[in-house]
CSV table of N, CA and C in Angstrom, one decimal:
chain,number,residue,atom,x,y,z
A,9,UNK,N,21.6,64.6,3.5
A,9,UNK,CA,20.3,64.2,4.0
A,9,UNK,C,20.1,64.6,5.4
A,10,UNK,N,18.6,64.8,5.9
A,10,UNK,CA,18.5,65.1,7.2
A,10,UNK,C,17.6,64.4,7.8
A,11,UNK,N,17.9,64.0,8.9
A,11,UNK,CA,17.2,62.8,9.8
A,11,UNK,C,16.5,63.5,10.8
A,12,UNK,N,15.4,62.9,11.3
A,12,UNK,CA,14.4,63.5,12.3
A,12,UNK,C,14.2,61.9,12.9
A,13,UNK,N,14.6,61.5,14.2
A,13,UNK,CA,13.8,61.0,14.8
A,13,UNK,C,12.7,61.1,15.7
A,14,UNK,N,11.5,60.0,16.1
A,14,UNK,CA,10.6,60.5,17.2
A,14,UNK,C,10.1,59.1,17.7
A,15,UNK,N,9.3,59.2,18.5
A,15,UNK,CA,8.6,58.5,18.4
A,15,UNK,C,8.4,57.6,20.4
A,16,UNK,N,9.9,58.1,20.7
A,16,UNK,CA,10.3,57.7,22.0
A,16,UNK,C,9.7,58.1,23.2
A,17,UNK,N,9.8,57.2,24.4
A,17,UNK,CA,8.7,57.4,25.2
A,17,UNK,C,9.0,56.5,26.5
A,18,UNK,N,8.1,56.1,27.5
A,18,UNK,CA,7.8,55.5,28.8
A,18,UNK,C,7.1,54.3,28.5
A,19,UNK,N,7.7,53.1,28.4
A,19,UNK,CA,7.0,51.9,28.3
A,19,UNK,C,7.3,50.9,29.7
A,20,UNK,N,6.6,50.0,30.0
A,20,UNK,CA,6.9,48.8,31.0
A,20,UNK,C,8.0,47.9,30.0
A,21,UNK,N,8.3,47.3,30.9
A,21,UNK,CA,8.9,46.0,30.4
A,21,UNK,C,7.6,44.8,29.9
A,22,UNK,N,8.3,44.5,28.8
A,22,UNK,CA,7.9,43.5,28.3
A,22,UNK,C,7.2,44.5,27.1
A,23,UNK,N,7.0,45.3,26.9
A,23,UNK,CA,5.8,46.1,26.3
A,23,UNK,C,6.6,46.6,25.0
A,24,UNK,N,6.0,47.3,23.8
A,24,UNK,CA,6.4,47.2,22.7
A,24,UNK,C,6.7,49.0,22.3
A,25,UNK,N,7.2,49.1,21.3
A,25,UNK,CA,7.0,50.5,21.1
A,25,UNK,C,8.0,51.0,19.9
A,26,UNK,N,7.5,51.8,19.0
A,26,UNK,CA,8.4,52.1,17.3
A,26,UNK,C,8.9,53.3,17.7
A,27,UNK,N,10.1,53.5,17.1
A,27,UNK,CA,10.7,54.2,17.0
A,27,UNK,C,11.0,55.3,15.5
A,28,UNK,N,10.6,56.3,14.8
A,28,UNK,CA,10.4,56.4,13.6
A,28,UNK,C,12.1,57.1,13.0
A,29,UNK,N,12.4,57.4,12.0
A,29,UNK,CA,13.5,58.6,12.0
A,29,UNK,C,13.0,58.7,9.8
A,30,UNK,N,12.3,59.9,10.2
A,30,UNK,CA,11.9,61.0,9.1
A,30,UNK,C,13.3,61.5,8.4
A,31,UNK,N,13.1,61.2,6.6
A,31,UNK,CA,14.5,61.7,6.1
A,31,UNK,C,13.8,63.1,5.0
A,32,UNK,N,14.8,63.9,5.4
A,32,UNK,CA,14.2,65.0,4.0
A,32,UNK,C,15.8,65.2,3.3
A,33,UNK,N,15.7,66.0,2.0
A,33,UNK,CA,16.7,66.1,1.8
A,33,UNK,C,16.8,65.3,0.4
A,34,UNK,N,18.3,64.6,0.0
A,34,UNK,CA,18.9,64.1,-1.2
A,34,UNK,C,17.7,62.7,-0.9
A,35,UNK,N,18.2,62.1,-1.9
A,35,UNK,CA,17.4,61.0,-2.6
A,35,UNK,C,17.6,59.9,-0.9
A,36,UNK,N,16.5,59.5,-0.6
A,36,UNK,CA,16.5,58.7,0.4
A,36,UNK,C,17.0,57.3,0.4
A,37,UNK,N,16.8,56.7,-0.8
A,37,UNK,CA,17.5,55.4,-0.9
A,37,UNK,C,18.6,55.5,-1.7
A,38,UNK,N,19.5,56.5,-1.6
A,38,UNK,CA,20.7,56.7,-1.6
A,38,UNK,C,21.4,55.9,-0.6
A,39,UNK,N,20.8,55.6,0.9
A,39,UNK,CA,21.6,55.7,2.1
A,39,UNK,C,21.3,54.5,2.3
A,40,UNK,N,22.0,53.9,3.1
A,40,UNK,CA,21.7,52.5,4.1
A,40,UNK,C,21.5,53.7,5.5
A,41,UNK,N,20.8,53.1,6.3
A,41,UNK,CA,20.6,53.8,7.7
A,41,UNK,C,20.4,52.8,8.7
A,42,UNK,N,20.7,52.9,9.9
A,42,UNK,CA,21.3,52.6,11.3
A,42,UNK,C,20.4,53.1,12.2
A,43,UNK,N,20.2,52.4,13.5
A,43,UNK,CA,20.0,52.3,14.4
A,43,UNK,C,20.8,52.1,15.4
A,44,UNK,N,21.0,53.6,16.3
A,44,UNK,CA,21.9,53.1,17.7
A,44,UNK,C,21.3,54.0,18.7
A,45,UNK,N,22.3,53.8,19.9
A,45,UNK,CA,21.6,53.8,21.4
A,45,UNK,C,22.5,53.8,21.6
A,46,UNK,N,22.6,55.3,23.4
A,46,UNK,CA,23.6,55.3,24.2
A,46,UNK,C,22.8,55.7,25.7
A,47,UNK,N,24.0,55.0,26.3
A,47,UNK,CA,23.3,55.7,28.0
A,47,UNK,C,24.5,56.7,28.4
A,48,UNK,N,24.5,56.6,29.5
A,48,UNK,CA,25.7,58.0,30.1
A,48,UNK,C,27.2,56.7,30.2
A,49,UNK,N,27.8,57.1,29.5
A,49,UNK,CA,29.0,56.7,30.4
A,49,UNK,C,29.2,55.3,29.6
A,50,UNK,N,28.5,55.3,28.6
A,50,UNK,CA,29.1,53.6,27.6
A,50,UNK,C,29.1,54.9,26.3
A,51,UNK,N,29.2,53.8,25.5
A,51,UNK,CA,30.2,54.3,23.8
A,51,UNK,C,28.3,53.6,23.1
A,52,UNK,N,28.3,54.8,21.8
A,52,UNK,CA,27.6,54.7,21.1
A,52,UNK,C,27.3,52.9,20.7
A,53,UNK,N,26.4,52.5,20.7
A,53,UNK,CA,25.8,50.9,20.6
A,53,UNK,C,25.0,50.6,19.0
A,54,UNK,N,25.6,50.2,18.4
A,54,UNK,CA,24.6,49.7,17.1
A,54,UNK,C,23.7,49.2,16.9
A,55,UNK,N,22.3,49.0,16.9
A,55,UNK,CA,21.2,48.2,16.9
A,55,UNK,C,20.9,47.6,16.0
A,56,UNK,N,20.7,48.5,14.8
A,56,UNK,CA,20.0,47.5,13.7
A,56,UNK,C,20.6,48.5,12.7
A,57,UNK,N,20.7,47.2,11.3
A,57,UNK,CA,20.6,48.7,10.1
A,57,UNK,C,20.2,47.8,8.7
A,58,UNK,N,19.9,48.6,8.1
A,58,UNK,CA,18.7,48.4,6.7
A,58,UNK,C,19.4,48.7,5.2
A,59,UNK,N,19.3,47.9,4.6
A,59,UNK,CA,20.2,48.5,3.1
A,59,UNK,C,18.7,49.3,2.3
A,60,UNK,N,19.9,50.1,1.1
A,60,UNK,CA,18.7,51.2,0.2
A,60,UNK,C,17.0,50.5,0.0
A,61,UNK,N,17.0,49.8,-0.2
A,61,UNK,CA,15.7,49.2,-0.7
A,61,UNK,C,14.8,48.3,0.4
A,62,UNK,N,15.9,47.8,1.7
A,62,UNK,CA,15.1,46.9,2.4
A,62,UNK,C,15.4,45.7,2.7
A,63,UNK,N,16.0,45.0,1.7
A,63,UNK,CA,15.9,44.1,1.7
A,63,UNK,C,16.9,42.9,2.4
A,64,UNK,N,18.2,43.7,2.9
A,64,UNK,CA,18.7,43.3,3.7
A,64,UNK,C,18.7,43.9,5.2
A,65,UNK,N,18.7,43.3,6.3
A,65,UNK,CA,18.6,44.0,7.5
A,65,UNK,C,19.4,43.4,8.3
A,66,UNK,N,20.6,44.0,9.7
A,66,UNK,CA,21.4,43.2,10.3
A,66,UNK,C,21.0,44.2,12.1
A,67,UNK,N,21.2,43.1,12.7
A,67,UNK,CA,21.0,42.8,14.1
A,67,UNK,C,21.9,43.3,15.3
A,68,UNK,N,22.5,43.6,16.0
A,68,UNK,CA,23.1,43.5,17.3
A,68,UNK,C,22.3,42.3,18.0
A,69,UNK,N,23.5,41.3,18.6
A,69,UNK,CA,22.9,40.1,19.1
A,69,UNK,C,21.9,40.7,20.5
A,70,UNK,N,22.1,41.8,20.8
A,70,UNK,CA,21.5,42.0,22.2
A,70,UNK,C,19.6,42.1,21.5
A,71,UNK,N,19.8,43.0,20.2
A,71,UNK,CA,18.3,42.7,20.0
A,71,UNK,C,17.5,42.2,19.3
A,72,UNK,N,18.7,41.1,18.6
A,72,UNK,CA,18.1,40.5,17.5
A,72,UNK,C,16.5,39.1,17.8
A,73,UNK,N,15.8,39.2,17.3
A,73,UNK,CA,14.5,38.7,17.8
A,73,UNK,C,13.8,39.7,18.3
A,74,UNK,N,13.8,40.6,19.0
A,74,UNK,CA,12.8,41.4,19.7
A,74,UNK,C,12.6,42.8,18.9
A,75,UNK,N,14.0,43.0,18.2
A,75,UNK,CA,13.3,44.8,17.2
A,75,UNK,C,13.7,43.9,16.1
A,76,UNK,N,12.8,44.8,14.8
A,76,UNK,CA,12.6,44.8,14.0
A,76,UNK,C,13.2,46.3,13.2
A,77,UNK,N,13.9,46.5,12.1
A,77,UNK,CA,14.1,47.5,11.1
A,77,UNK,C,13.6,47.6,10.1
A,78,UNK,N,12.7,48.8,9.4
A,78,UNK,CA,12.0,48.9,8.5
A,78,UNK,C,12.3,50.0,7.5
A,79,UNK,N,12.1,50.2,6.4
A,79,UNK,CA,11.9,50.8,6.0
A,79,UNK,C,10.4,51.3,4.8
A,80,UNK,N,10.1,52.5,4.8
A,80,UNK,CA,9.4,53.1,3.5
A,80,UNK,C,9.9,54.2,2.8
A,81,UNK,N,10.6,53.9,1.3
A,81,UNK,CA,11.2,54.8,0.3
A,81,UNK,C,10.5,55.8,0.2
A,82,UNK,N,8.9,55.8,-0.3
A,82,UNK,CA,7.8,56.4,-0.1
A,82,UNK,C,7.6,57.8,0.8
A,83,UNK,N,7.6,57.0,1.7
A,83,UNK,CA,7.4,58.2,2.9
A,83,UNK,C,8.6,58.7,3.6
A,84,UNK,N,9.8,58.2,2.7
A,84,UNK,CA,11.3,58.7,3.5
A,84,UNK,C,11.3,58.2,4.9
A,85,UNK,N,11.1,57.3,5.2
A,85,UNK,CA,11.0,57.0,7.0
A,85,UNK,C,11.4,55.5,6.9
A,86,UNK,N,12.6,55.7,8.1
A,86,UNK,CA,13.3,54.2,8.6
A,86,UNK,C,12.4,54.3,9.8
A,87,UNK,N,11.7,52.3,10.2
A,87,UNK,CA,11.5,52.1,11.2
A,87,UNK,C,11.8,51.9,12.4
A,88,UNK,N,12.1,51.6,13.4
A,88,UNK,CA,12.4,50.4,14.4
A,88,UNK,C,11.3,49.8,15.5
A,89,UNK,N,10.7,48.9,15.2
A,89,UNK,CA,9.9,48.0,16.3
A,89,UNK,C,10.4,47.4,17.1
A,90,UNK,N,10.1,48.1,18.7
A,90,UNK,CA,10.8,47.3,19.7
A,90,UNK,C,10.1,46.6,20.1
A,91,UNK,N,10.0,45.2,20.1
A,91,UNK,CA,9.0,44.2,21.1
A,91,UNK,C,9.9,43.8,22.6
A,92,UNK,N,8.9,43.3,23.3
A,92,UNK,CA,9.3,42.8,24.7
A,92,UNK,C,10.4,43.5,25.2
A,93,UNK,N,10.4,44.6,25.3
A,93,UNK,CA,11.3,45.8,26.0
A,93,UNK,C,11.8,45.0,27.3
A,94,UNK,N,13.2,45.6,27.9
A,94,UNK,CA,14.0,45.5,28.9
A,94,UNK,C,14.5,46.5,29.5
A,95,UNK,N,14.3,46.7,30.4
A,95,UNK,CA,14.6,47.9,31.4
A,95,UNK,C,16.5,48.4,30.6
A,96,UNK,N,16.9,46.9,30.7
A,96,UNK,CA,18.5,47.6,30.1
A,96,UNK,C,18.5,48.1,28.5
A,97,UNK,N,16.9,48.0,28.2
A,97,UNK,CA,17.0,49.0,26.8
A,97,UNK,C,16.7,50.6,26.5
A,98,UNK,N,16.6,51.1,27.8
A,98,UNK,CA,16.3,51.9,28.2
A,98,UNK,C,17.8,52.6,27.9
A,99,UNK,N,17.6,54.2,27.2
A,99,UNK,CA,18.7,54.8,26.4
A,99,UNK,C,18.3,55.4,25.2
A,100,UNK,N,18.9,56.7,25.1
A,100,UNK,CA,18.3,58.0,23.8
A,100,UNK,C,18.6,56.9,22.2
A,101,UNK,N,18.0,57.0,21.5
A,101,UNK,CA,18.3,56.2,20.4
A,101,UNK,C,18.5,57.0,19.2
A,102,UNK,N,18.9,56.7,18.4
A,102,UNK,CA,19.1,57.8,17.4
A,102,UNK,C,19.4,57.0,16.0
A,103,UNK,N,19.5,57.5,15.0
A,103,UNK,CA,18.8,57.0,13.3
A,103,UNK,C,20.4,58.0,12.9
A,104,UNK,N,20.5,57.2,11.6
A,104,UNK,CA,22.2,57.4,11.1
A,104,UNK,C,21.8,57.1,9.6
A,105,UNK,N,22.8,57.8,8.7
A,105,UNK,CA,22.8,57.5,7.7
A,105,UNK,C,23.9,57.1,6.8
A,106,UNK,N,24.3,56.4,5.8
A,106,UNK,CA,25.4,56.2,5.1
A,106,UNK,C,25.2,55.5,4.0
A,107,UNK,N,26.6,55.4,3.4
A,107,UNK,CA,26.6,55.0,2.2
A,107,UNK,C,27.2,53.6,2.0
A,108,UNK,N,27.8,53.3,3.1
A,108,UNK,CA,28.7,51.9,3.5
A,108,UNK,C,28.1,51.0,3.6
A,109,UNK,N,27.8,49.6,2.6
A,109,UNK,CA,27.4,48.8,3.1
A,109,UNK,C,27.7,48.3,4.3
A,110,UNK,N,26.3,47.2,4.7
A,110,UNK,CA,26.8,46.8,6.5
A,110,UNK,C,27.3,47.1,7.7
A,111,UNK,N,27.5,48.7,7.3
A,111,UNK,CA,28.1,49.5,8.6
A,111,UNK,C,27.5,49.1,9.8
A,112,UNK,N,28.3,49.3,10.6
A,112,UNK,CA,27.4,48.8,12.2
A,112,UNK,C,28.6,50.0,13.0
A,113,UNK,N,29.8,50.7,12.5
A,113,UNK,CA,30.8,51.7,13.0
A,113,UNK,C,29.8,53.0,13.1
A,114,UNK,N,29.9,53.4,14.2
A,114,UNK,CA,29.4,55.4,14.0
A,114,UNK,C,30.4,55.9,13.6
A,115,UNK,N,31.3,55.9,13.1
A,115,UNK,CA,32.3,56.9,12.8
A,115,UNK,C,31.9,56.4,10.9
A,116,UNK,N,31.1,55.9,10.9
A,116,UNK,CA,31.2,55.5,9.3
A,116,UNK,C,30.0,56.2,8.8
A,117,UNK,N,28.9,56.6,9.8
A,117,UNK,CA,27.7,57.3,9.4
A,117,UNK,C,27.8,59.2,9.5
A,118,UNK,N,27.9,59.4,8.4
A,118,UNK,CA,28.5,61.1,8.6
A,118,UNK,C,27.0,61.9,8.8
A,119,UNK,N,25.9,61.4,8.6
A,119,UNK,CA,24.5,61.9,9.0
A,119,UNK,C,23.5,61.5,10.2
A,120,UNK,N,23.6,62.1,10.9
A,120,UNK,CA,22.5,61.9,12.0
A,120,UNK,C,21.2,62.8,12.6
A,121,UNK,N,20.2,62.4,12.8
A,121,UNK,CA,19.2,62.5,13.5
A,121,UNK,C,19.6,62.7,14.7
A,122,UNK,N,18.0,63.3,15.1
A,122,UNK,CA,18.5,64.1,16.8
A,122,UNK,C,18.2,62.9,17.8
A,123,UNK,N,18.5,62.7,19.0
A,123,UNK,CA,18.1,61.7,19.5
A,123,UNK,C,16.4,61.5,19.9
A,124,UNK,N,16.1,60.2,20.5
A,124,UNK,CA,14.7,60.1,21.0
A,124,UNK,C,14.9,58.9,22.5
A,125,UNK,N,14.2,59.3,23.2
A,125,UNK,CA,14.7,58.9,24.4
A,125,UNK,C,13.3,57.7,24.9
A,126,UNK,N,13.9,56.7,25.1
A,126,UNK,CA,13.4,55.4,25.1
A,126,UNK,C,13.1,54.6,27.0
A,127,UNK,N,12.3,55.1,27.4
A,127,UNK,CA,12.8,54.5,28.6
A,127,UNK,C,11.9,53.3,29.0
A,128,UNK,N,12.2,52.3,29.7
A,128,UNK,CA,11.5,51.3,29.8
A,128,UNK,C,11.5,50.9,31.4
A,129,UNK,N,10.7,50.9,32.2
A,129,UNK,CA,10.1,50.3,33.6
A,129,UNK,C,10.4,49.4,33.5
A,130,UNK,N,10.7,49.2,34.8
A,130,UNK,CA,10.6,47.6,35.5
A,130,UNK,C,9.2,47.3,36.0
């Protein structure tokens, strides 16, 4: 499968903004897919991630309450809604794919999207 993220951009703090990651390729809800984020000089960070269908979704405590993970089978596209942004969320983000339930490891997602770069004002 192949991932396309976009969607990234220049926001204030406090302010909101989605993140998309476009899948083409093998059957789309084949995969559970992931959400993570890195800055220079820290280790890849897990954000969110979404099982085949939706219906389960799991958090990193740093953003749990403020993003949201979505998915549409339909249109091949995992979400991410960032509300009330923080300057320390600021960092390229990038969309993953796998077959592991519950993964939250990058060494467990053998498919990735390109990054999208997220920056947030103070």
């Amino acid at each position: 499968v192949q991932l396309q993220a976009s969607g990234g951009g220049l926001v204030q703090a406090g302010g909101s903004l989605r993140v998309s990651c476009a899948a083409s390729g093998r059957t789309f809800n084949d995969y559970r897919v992931g959400w993570f984020r890195q800055t220079p000089g820290k280790e890849r960070e897990f954000i969110a991630g979404i099982s085949r269908y939706g219906r389960t979704t799991y958090y990193a405590d740093s953003v749990k309450g403020r993003f949201t993970i979505s998915r549409d089978n339909v249109k091949n596209t995992v979400y991410l809604q960032m509300n009330s942004l923080k300057p320390e969320d600021t960092a390229v983000y990038s969309c993953a794919a796998t077959t592991i339930i519950g993964s939250r490891r990058p060494d467990e997602y053998p498919y990735w999207g390109q990054e999208t770069l997220v920056t947030v004002s103070s």
